[in-house]
Amino acid sequence: GPNICATRGVSSCQQCLAVSPTCAWCS
């Protein structure tokens, strides 16, 4: 879910996708 991205300090959609494709909350 989106939580993993927030936990890793990711704040943007592209950065989130770079961390994990399963974290595509921008879609």
PDB file of N, CA and C in Angstrom:
ATOM      1  N   GLY A   1       0.809  -1.211   0.000  1.00  0.00           N
ATOM      2  CA  GLY A   1       0.000   0.000   0.000  1.00  0.00           C
ATOM      3  C   GLY A   1       0.842   1.260   0.000  1.00  0.00           C
ATOM      4  N   PRO A   2       0.223   2.412   0.083  1.00  0.00           N
ATOM      5  CA  PRO A   2       0.918   3.694   0.054  1.00  0.00           C
ATOM      6  C   PRO A   2       1.786   3.923   1.287  1.00  0.00           C
ATOM      7  N   ASN A   3       1.493   3.198   2.368  1.00  0.00           N
ATOM      8  CA  ASN A   3       2.231   3.410   3.614  1.00  0.00           C
ATOM      9  C   ASN A   3       3.723   3.144   3.458  1.00  0.00           C
ATOM     10  N   ILE A   4       4.077   2.134   2.673  1.00  0.00           N
ATOM     11  CA  ILE A   4       5.497   1.801   2.502  1.00  0.00           C
ATOM     12  C   ILE A   4       6.253   2.974   1.905  1.00  0.00           C
ATOM     13  N   CYS A   5       5.612   3.690   1.002  1.00  0.00           N
ATOM     14  CA  CYS A   5       6.265   4.836   0.369  1.00  0.00           C
ATOM     15  C   CYS A   5       6.473   5.953   1.376  1.00  0.00           C
ATOM     16  N   ALA A   6       5.467   6.220   2.185  1.00  0.00           N
ATOM     17  CA  ALA A   6       5.571   7.277   3.184  1.00  0.00           C
ATOM     18  C   ALA A   6       6.638   6.911   4.209  1.00  0.00           C
ATOM     19  N   THR A   7       6.708   5.631   4.534  1.00  0.00           N
ATOM     20  CA  THR A   7       7.673   5.168   5.520  1.00  0.00           C
ATOM     21  C   THR A   7       9.097   5.352   5.021  1.00  0.00           C
ATOM     22  N   ARG A   8       9.283   5.196   3.727  1.00  0.00           N
ATOM     23  CA  ARG A   8      10.616   5.315   3.162  1.00  0.00           C
ATOM     24  C   ARG A   8      10.949   6.751   2.772  1.00  0.00           C
ATOM     25  N   GLY A   9      10.083   7.677   3.129  1.00  0.00           N
ATOM     26  CA  GLY A   9      10.358   9.088   2.868  1.00  0.00           C
ATOM     27  C   GLY A   9      10.049   9.498   1.439  1.00  0.00           C
ATOM     28  N   VAL A  10       9.178   8.737   0.784  1.00  0.00           N
ATOM     29  CA  VAL A  10       8.819   9.067  -0.592  1.00  0.00           C
ATOM     30  C   VAL A  10       7.588   9.956  -0.582  1.00  0.00           C
ATOM     31  N   SER A  11       7.666  11.070  -1.298  1.00  0.00           N
ATOM     32  CA  SER A  11       6.555  12.022  -1.267  1.00  0.00           C
ATOM     33  C   SER A  11       5.920  12.226  -2.633  1.00  0.00           C
ATOM     34  N   SER A  12       6.584  11.764  -3.697  1.00  0.00           N
ATOM     35  CA  SER A  12       6.026  11.968  -5.032  1.00  0.00           C
ATOM     36  C   SER A  12       5.699  10.637  -5.699  1.00  0.00           C
ATOM     37  N   CYS A  13       4.800  10.684  -6.658  1.00  0.00           N
ATOM     38  CA  CYS A  13       4.368   9.483  -7.353  1.00  0.00           C
ATOM     39  C   CYS A  13       5.544   8.782  -8.017  1.00  0.00           C
ATOM     40  N   GLN A  14       6.355   9.527  -8.751  1.00  0.00           N
ATOM     41  CA  GLN A  14       7.470   8.922  -9.474  1.00  0.00           C
ATOM     42  C   GLN A  14       8.473   8.297  -8.512  1.00  0.00           C
ATOM     43  N   GLN A  15       8.730   8.963  -7.397  1.00  0.00           N
ATOM     44  CA  GLN A  15       9.666   8.414  -6.416  1.00  0.00           C
ATOM     45  C   GLN A  15       9.087   7.135  -5.826  1.00  0.00           C
ATOM     46  N   CYS A  16       7.783   7.141  -5.630  1.00  0.00           N
ATOM     47  CA  CYS A  16       7.119   5.974  -5.066  1.00  0.00           C
ATOM     48  C   CYS A  16       7.285   4.791  -6.009  1.00  0.00           C
ATOM     49  N   LEU A  17       7.065   5.029  -7.292  1.00  0.00           N
ATOM     50  CA  LEU A  17       7.190   3.965  -8.287  1.00  0.00           C
ATOM     51  C   LEU A  17       8.627   3.460  -8.343  1.00  0.00           C
ATOM     52  N   ALA A  18       9.581   4.341  -8.109  1.00  0.00           N
ATOM     53  CA  ALA A  18      10.985   3.954  -8.138  1.00  0.00           C
ATOM     54  C   ALA A  18      11.297   3.016  -6.979  1.00  0.00           C
ATOM     55  N   VAL A  19      10.596   3.213  -5.869  1.00  0.00           N
ATOM     56  CA  VAL A  19      10.803   2.381  -4.688  1.00  0.00           C
ATOM     57  C   VAL A  19      10.102   1.040  -4.858  1.00  0.00           C
ATOM     58  N   SER A  20       8.852   1.081  -5.307  1.00  0.00           N
ATOM     59  CA  SER A  20       8.107  -0.156  -5.479  1.00  0.00           C
ATOM     60  C   SER A  20       6.942   0.022  -6.440  1.00  0.00           C
ATOM     61  N   PRO A  21       6.898  -0.753  -7.533  1.00  0.00           N
ATOM     62  CA  PRO A  21       5.832  -0.663  -8.528  1.00  0.00           C
ATOM     63  C   PRO A  21       4.463  -0.952  -7.922  1.00  0.00           C
ATOM     64  N   THR A  22       4.454  -1.673  -6.804  1.00  0.00           N
ATOM     65  CA  THR A  22       3.189  -2.029  -6.165  1.00  0.00           C
ATOM     66  C   THR A  22       2.640  -0.858  -5.373  1.00  0.00           C
ATOM     67  N   CYS A  23       3.383   0.233  -5.382  1.00  0.00           N
ATOM     68  CA  CYS A  23       2.996   1.401  -4.604  1.00  0.00           C
ATOM     69  C   CYS A  23       2.470   2.510  -5.498  1.00  0.00           C
ATOM     70  N   ALA A  24       1.862   2.138  -6.616  1.00  0.00           N
ATOM     71  CA  ALA A  24       1.399   3.121  -7.592  1.00  0.00           C
ATOM     72  C   ALA A  24       0.083   3.757  -7.178  1.00  0.00           C
ATOM     73  N   TRP A  25       0.109   4.528  -6.106  1.00  0.00           N
ATOM     74  CA  TRP A  25      -1.117   5.187  -5.623  1.00  0.00           C
ATOM     75  C   TRP A  25      -1.440   6.427  -6.448  1.00  0.00           C
ATOM     76  N   CYS A  26      -0.564   6.730  -7.430  1.00  0.00           N
ATOM     77  CA  CYS A  26      -0.800   7.910  -8.260  1.00  0.00           C
ATOM     78  C   CYS A  26      -1.781   7.581  -9.377  1.00  0.00           C
ATOM     79  N   SER A  27      -2.001   6.288  -9.641  1.00  0.00           N
ATOM     80  CA  SER A  27      -2.874   5.864 -10.724  1.00  0.00           C
ATOM     81  C   SER A  27      -4.311   6.269 -10.453  1.00  0.00           C
TER      82      SER A  27
END
